[in-house]
Every structure is written in structure tokens, then in C-alpha cells.
PDB file of C-alpha atoms in Angstrom:
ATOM      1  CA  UNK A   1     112.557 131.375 114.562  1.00 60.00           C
ATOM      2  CA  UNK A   2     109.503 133.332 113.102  1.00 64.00           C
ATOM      3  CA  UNK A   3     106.518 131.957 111.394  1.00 66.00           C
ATOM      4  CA  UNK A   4     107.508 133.637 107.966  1.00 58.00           C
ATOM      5  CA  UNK A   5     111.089 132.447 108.510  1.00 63.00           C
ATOM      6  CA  UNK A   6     109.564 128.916 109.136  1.00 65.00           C
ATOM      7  CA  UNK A   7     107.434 129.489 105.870  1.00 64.00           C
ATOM      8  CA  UNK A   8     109.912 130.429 103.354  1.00 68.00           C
ATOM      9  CA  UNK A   9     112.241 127.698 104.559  1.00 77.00           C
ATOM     10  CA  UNK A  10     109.266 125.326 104.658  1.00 79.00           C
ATOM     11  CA  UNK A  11     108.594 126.891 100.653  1.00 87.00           C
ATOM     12  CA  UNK A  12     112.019 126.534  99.750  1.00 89.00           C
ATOM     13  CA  UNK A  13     112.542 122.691 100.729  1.00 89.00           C
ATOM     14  CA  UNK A  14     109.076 121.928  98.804  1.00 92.00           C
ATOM     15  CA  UNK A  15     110.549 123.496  95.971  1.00 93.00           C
ATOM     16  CA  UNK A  16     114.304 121.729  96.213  1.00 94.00           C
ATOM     17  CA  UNK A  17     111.967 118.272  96.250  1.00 95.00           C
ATOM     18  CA  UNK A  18     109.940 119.405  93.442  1.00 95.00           C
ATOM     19  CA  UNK A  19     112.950 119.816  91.496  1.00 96.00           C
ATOM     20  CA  UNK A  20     114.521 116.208  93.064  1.00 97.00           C
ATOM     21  CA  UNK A  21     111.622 114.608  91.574  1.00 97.00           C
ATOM     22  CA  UNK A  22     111.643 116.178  88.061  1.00 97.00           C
ATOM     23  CA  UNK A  23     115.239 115.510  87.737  1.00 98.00           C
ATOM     24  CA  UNK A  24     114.402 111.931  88.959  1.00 97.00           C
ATOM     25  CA  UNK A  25     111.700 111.256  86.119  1.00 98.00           C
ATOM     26  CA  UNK A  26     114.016 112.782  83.892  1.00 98.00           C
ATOM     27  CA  UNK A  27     116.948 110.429  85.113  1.00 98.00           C
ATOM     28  CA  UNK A  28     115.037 107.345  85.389  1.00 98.00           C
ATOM     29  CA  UNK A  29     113.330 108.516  81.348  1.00 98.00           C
ATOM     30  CA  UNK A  30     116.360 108.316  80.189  1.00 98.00           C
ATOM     31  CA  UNK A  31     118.251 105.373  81.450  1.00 98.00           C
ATOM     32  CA  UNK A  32     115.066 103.713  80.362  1.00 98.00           C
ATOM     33  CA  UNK A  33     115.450 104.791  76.809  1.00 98.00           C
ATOM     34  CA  UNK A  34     118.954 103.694  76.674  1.00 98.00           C
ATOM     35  CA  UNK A  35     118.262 100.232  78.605  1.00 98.00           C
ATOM     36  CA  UNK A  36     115.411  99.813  75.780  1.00 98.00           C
ATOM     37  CA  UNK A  37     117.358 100.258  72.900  1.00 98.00           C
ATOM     38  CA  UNK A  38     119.668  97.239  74.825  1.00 97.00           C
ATOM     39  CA  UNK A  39     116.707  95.133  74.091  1.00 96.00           C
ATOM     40  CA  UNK A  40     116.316  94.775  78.162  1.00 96.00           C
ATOM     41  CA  UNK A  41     112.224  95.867  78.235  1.00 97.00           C
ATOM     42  CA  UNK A  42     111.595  94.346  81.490  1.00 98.00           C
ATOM     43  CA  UNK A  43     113.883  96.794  83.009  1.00 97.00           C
ATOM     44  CA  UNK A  44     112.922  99.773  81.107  1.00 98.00           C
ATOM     45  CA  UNK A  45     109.078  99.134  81.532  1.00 98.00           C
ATOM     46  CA  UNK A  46     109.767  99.515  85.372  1.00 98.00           C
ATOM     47  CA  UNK A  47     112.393 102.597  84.737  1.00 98.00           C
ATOM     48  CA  UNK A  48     109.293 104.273  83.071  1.00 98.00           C
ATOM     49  CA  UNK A  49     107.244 103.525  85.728  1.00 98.00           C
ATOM     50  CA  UNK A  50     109.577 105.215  88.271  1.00 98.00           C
ATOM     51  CA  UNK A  51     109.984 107.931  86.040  1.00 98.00           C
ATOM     52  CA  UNK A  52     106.017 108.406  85.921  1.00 98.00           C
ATOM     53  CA  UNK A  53     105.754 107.655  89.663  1.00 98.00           C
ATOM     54  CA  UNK A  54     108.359 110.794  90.258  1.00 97.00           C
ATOM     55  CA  UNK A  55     106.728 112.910  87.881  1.00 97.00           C
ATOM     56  CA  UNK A  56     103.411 112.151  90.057  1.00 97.00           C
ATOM     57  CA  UNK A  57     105.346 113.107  92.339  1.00 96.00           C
ATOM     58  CA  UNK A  58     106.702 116.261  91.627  1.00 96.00           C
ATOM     59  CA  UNK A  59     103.124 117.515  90.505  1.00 96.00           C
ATOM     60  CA  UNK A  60     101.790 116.384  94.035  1.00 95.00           C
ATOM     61  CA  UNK A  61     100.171 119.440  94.819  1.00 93.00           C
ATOM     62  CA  UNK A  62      98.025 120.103  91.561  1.00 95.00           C
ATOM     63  CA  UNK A  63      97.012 116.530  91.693  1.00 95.00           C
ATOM     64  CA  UNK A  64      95.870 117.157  95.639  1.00 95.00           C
ATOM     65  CA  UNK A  65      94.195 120.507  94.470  1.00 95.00           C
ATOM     66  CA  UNK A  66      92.233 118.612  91.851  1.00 95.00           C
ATOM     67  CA  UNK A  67      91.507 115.923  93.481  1.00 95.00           C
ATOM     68  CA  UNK A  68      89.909 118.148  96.079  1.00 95.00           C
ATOM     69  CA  UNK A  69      88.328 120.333  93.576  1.00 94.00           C
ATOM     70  CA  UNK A  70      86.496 116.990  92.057  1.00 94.00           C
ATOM     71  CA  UNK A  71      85.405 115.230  96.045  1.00 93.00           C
ATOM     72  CA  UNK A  72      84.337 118.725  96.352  1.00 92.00           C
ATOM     73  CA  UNK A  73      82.310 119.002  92.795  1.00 91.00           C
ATOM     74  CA  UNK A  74      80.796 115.785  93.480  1.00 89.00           C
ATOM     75  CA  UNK A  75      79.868 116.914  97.371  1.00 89.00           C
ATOM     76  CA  UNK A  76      78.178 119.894  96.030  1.00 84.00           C
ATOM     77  CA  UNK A  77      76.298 117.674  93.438  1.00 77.00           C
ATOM     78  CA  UNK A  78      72.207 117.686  93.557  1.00 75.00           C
ATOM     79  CA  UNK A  79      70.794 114.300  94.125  1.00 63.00           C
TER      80      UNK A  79
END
């Protein structure tokens, strides 16, 4: 197997995950909008906090690019 076949497959599964974790915060959104309405807010408080933890994860990579945008801001700052 080439490098560039090794690359787009390596592109393509980042993608498919991507789109696994936005589904996922979608998903969990929703089933904690229903299970609120239920009056169950224990359960729907950590539903939303899955949902934001996929969502995090799903936007992985712009929070690693700013994140090393900002250590690198801040490494570049005069003293």
C-alpha cells in the first residue's frame, strides 16, 4: 500500500468518526430533551453532557489547532 493510499484511507476514517460523533451529540441532545420533558433531570443533565463531550469531540482538530495557536501566542509573548 502507498503513502497516498494510506492517507486518503487514513482521511476518510477521520471523517466517518467526525460524523460518529456529530450524530452522537445529536443522539444523546435529543434523548435528553425528551428524558427532560419526563421530569428525569438527573439523567438529562448527564445526556447533555455526553452530547457536549461528543461535540468536543467531533471538533477535535480545531480545538488542537487553537489550542496550539494560543501555547504558541503565549510562547512568542515579550516578557
Amino acid at each position: 500500500m502507498s503513502s497516498e493510499e494510506k492517507m486518503i484511507n487514513r482521511n476518510i476514517s477521520q471523517l466517518i468518526v467526525t460524523l460518529a460523533f456529530f450524530y452522537s451529540s445529536l443522539i444523546c441532545h435529543f434523548k435528553a430533551i425528551e428524558v427532560f420533558e419526563e421530569k428525569n433531570f438527573l439523567l438529562a443533565l448527564f445526556l447533555w453532557f455526553c452530547a457536549f463531550t461528543s461535540f468536543c469531540g467531533a471538533l477535535r482538530f480545531q480545538i488542537a489547532k487553537l489550542y496550539y495557536k494560543i501555547r504558541d501566542l503565549k510562547k512568542n509573548e515579550p516578557k
